[in-house]
XYZ file of C-alpha atoms in Angstrom:
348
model
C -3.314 -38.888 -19.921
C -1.585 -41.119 -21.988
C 1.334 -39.174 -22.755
C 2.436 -38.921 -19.275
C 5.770 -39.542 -18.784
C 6.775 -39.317 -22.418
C 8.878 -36.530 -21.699
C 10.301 -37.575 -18.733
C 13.562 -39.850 -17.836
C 14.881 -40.762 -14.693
C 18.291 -42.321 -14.376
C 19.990 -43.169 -10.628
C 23.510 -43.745 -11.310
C 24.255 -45.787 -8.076
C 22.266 -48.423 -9.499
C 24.780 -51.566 -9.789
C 23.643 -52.203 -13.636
C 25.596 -48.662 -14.244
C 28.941 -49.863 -12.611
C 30.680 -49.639 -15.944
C 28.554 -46.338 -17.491
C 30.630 -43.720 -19.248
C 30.349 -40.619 -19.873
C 30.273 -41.551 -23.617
C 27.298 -43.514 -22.767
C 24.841 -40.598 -22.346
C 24.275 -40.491 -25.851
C 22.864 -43.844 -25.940
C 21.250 -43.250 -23.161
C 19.496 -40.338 -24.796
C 19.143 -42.253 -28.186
C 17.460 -45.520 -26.591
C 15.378 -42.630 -24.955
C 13.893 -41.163 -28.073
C 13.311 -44.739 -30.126
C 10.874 -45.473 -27.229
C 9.295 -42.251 -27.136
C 8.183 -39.371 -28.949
C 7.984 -36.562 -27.118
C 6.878 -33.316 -28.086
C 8.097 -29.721 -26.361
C 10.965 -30.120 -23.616
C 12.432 -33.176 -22.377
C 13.103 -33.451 -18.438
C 16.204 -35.754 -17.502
C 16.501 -36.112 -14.024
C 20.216 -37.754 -13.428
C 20.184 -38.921 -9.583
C 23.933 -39.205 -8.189
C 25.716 -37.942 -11.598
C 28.833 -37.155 -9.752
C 29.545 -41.068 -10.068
C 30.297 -40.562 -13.972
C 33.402 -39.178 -14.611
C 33.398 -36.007 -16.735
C 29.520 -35.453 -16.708
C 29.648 -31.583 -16.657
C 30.968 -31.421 -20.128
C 28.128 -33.364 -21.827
C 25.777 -31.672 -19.918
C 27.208 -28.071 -21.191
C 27.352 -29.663 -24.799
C 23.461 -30.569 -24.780
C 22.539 -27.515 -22.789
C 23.899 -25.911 -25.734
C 22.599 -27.197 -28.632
C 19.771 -28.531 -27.331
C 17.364 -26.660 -25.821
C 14.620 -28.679 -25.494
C 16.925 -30.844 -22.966
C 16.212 -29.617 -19.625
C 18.555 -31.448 -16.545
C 17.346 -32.424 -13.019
C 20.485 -33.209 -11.255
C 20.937 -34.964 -7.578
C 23.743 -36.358 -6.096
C 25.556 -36.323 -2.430
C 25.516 -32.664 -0.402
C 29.249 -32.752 -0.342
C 30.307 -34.492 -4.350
C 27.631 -31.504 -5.819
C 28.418 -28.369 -3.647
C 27.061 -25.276 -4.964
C 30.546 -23.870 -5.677
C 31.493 -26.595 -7.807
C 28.160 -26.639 -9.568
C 28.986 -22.364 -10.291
C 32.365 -23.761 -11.504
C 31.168 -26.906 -13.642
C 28.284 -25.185 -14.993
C 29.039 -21.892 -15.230
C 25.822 -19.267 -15.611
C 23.770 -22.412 -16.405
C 22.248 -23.837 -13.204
C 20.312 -23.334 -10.075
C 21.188 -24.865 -6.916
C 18.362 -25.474 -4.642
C 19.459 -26.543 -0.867
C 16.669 -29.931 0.039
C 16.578 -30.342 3.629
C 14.159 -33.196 5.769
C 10.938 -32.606 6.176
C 9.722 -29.005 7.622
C 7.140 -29.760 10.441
C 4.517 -27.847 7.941
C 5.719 -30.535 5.740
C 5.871 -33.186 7.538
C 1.943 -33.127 8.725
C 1.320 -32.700 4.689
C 3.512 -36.131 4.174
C 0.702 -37.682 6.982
C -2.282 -36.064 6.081
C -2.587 -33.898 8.667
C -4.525 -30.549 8.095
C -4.261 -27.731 10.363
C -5.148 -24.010 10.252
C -3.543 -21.035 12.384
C -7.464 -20.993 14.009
C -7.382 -24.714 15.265
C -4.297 -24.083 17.326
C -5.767 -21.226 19.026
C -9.592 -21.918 19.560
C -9.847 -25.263 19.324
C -8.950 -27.920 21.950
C -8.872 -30.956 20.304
C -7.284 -29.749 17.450
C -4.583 -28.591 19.223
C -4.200 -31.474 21.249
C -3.567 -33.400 17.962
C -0.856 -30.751 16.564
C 1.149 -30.853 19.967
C 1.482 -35.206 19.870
C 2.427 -34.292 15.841
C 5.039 -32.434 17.202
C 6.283 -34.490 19.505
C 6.673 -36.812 17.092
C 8.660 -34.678 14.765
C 10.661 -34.151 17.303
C 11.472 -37.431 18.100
C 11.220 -38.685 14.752
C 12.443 -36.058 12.675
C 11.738 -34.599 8.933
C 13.014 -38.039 6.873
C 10.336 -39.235 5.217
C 9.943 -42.889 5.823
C 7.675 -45.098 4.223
C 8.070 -48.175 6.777
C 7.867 -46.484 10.100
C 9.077 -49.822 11.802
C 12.390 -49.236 9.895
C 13.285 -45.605 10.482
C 15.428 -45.910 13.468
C 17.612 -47.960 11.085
C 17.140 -46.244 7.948
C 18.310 -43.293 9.974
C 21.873 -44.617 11.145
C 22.347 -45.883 7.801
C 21.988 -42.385 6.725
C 24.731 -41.098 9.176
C 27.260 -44.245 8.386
C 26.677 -43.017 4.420
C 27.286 -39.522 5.333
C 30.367 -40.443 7.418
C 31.567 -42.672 4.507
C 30.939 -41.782 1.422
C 30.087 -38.147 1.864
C 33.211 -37.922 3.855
C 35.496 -40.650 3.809
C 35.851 -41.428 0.287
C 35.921 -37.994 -1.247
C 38.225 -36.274 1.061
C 40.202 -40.090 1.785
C 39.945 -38.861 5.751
C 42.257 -41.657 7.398
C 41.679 -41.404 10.819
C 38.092 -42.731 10.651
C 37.787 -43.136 14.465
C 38.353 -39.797 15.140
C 36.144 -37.866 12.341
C 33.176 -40.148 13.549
C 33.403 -39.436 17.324
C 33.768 -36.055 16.401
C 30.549 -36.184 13.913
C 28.798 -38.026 17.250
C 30.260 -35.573 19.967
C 28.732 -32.362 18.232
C 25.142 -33.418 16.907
C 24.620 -34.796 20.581
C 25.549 -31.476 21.589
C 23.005 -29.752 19.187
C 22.604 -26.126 20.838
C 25.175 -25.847 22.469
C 28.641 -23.703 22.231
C 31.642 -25.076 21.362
C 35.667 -23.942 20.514
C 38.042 -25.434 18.326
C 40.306 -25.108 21.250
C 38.270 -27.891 23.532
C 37.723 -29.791 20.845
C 41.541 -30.284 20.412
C 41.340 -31.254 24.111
C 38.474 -33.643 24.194
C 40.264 -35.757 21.286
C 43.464 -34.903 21.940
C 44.530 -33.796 18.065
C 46.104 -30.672 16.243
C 43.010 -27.881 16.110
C 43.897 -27.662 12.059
C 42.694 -31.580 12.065
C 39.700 -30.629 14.074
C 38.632 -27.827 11.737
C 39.275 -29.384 9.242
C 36.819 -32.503 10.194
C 34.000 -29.943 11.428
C 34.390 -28.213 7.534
C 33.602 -31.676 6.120
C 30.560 -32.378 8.594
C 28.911 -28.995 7.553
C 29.670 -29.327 3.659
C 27.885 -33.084 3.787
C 24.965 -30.872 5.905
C 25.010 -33.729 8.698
C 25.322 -30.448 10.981
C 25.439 -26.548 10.980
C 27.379 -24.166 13.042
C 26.187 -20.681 13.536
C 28.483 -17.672 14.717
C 28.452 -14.762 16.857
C 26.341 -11.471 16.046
C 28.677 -8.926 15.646
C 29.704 -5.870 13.486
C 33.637 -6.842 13.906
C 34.034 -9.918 11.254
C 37.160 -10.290 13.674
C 34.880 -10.551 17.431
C 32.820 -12.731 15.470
C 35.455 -15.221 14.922
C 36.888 -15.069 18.328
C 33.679 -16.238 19.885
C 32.799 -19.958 20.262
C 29.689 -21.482 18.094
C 26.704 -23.097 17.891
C 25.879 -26.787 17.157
C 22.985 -28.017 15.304
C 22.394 -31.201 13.368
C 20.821 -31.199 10.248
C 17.925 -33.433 11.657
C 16.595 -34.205 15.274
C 15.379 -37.984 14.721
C 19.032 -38.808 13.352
C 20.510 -37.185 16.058
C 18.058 -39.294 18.126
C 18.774 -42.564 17.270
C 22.770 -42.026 16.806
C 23.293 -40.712 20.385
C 21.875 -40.902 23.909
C 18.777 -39.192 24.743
C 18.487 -37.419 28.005
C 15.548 -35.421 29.925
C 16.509 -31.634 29.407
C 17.201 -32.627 25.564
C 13.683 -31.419 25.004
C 14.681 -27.683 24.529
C 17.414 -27.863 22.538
C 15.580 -30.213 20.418
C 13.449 -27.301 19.753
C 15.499 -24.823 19.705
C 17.490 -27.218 16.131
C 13.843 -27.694 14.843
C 13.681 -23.348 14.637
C 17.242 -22.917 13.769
C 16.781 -25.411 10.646
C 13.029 -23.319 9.703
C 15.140 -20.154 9.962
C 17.962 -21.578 7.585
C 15.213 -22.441 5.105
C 13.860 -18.856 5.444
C 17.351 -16.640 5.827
C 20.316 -16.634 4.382
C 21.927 -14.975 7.630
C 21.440 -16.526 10.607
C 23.392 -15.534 13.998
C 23.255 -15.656 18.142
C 24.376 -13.277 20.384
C 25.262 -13.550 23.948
C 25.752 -10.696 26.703
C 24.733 -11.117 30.524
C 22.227 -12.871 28.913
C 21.784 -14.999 25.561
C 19.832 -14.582 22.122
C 19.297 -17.467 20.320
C 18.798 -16.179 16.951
C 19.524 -13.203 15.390
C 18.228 -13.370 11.768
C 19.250 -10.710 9.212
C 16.253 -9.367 6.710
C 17.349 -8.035 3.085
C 16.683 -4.561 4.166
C 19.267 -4.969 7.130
C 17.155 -5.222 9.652
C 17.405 -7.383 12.446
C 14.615 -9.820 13.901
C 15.519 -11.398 17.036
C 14.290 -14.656 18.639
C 14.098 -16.149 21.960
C 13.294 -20.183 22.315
C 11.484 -21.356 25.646
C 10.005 -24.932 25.343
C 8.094 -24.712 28.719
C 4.992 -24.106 30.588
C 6.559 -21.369 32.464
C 8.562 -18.432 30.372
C 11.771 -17.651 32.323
C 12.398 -14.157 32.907
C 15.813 -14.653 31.102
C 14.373 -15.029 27.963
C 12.367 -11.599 28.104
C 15.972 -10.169 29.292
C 17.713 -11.946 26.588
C 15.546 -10.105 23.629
C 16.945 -6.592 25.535
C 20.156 -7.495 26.096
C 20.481 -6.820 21.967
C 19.997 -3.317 21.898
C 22.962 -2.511 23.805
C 24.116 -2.718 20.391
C 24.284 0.791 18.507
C 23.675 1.664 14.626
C 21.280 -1.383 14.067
C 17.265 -1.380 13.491
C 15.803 -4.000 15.273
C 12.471 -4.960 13.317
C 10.505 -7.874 15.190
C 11.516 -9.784 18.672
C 9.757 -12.882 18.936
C 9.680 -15.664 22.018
C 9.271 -19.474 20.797
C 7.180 -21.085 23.639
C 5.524 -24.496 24.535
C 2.016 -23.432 24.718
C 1.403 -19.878 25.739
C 0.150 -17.618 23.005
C 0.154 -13.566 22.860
C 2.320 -10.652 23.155
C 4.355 -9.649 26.103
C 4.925 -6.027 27.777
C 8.501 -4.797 27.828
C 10.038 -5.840 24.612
């Protein structure tokens, strides 16, 4: 087709040539546009890190408004473009759309790996080849890479630019040292519960510093925390929460790797499905613990249970009980994530 790409234009305002681009200059940009091409129907400009140009909301609102044919693709750093400040610089005029890594659905799309629901379950080989493609998201994680031999790099590089320009430079953090032992202390911790309180201990700084740090980490989406299932907003609060990093194969190659990581590897790879899925996402803990507790639009509850091993614990049966000790709550679905065992279990 040799209109293709008429009607597109693709701008990445990071590029160095840009240093000095104003917000003036989008009118030039559109008019140089236009003397090149002649496009016919809408026009698609897809502005990649726009939050480096001072003032770019207001043009945008100008052209959305008297141009309608102008349609905007914008991208830019998880913590400059928050969805709150989009709402606020664009008011009633955009949709934010959350892009995370690479789903592992996705990620055997991205290397040509087709699977079906009937491989995994009747055929050997097949599912042979699905469990070393998950072992390698697991290790390797959902960013795509095109040069494989460069990914453990490409990966740190990712968590310096997160630490530094996602952090750093827009909130001008001073004490460097401490926000990026922090960053390091809790994705190598992915799974597991933490306080405010010990982490005021463990660095040894005021708790307002601390969450103030741990509110930067999840706004740039290097990690997640998830909270306590409970009807009392004020329980809730009171209870320590989960870790999980946005990505296992970063958190792989930033921190030390040990044997029983394996689990709570997992256990991030389901939490970060669920996020794409729910907007609600909670554990719960009693004698025994609940991993997730997801919340459906209708209210209900589905609850699940993650066991990466070739033997299911009895815990995790107990744990999917322990919830309906709870009263005035419909509990739809209960579900236990496991290794390799396949089928439904009495008593829950």
């Amino acid at each position: 087709d040799s209109g293709k790409g008429k009607n597109l234009l693709y701008i990445n305002f990071e590029d160095e040539r840009l240093i000095n681009f104003q917000v003036s200059d989008f009118d030039l940009l559109l008019e140089a546009f236009y003397a090149e091409n002649t496009p016919t129907g809408k026009v698609y400009l897809f502005l990649d890190e726009v939050q480096e140009i001072p003032n770019w909301a207001k043009w945008i609102r100008r052209q959305y408004e008297s141009n309608p044919n102008l349609k905007f693709i914008l991208t830019g750093s998880s913590s400059a473009l928050t969805s709150s400040e989009l709402s606020t610089l664009l008011t009633g005029r955009n949709l934010t759309f959350n892009i995370y890594p690479l789903s592992f659905a996705e990620f055997l799309d991205f290397r040509n790996r087709q699977f079906s629901a009937q491989d995994f379950e009747f055929n050997p080989e097949k599912r042979g080849l699905i469990d070393r493609e998950l072992k390698a998201y697991i290790n390797e994680g959902g960013f795509p890479a095109f040069n494989e031999n460069a990914r453990p790099e490409v990966l740190k590089q990712y968590f310096q630019d997160i630490i530094y320009k996602d952090v750093v430079k827009r909130y001008q953090v001073r004490d460097v040292r401490l926000l990026e032992e922090l960053f390091l202390y809790l994705i190598s911790n992915t799974g597991n519960l933490f306080t405010y309180n010990a982490l005021k201990n463990v660095f040894h700084t005021g708790i307002d510093t601390i969450k103030e740090y741990v509110k930067y980490g999840e706004q740039a989406n290097l990690f997640y925390t998830n909270t306590f299932f409970s009807y009392s907003l004020k329980e809730a609060l009171a209870r320590p929460r989960k870790i999980y990093a946005v990505d296992t194969g970063l958190r792989n190659v930033v921190t030390f790797r040990f044997s029983e990581d394996l689990g709570r590897l997992v256990e991030n790879i389901v939490f970060l499905e669920l996020k794409r899925r729910y907007e609600k996402i909670f554990y719960y803990q009693d004698k025994q613990e609940v991993d997730f507790v997801v919340q459906n639009p209708d209210r209900s509850l589905d609850i699940i249970n993650v066991s990466y091993t070739d033997q299911l614990p009895e815990r995790e049966i107990l744990g999917l009980k322990s919830l309906e000790k709870i009263q005035d709550q419909h509990i739809r679905k209960k579900f236990i994530i496991t290794d390799h065992q396949l089928g439904e279990f009495d008593g829950i």
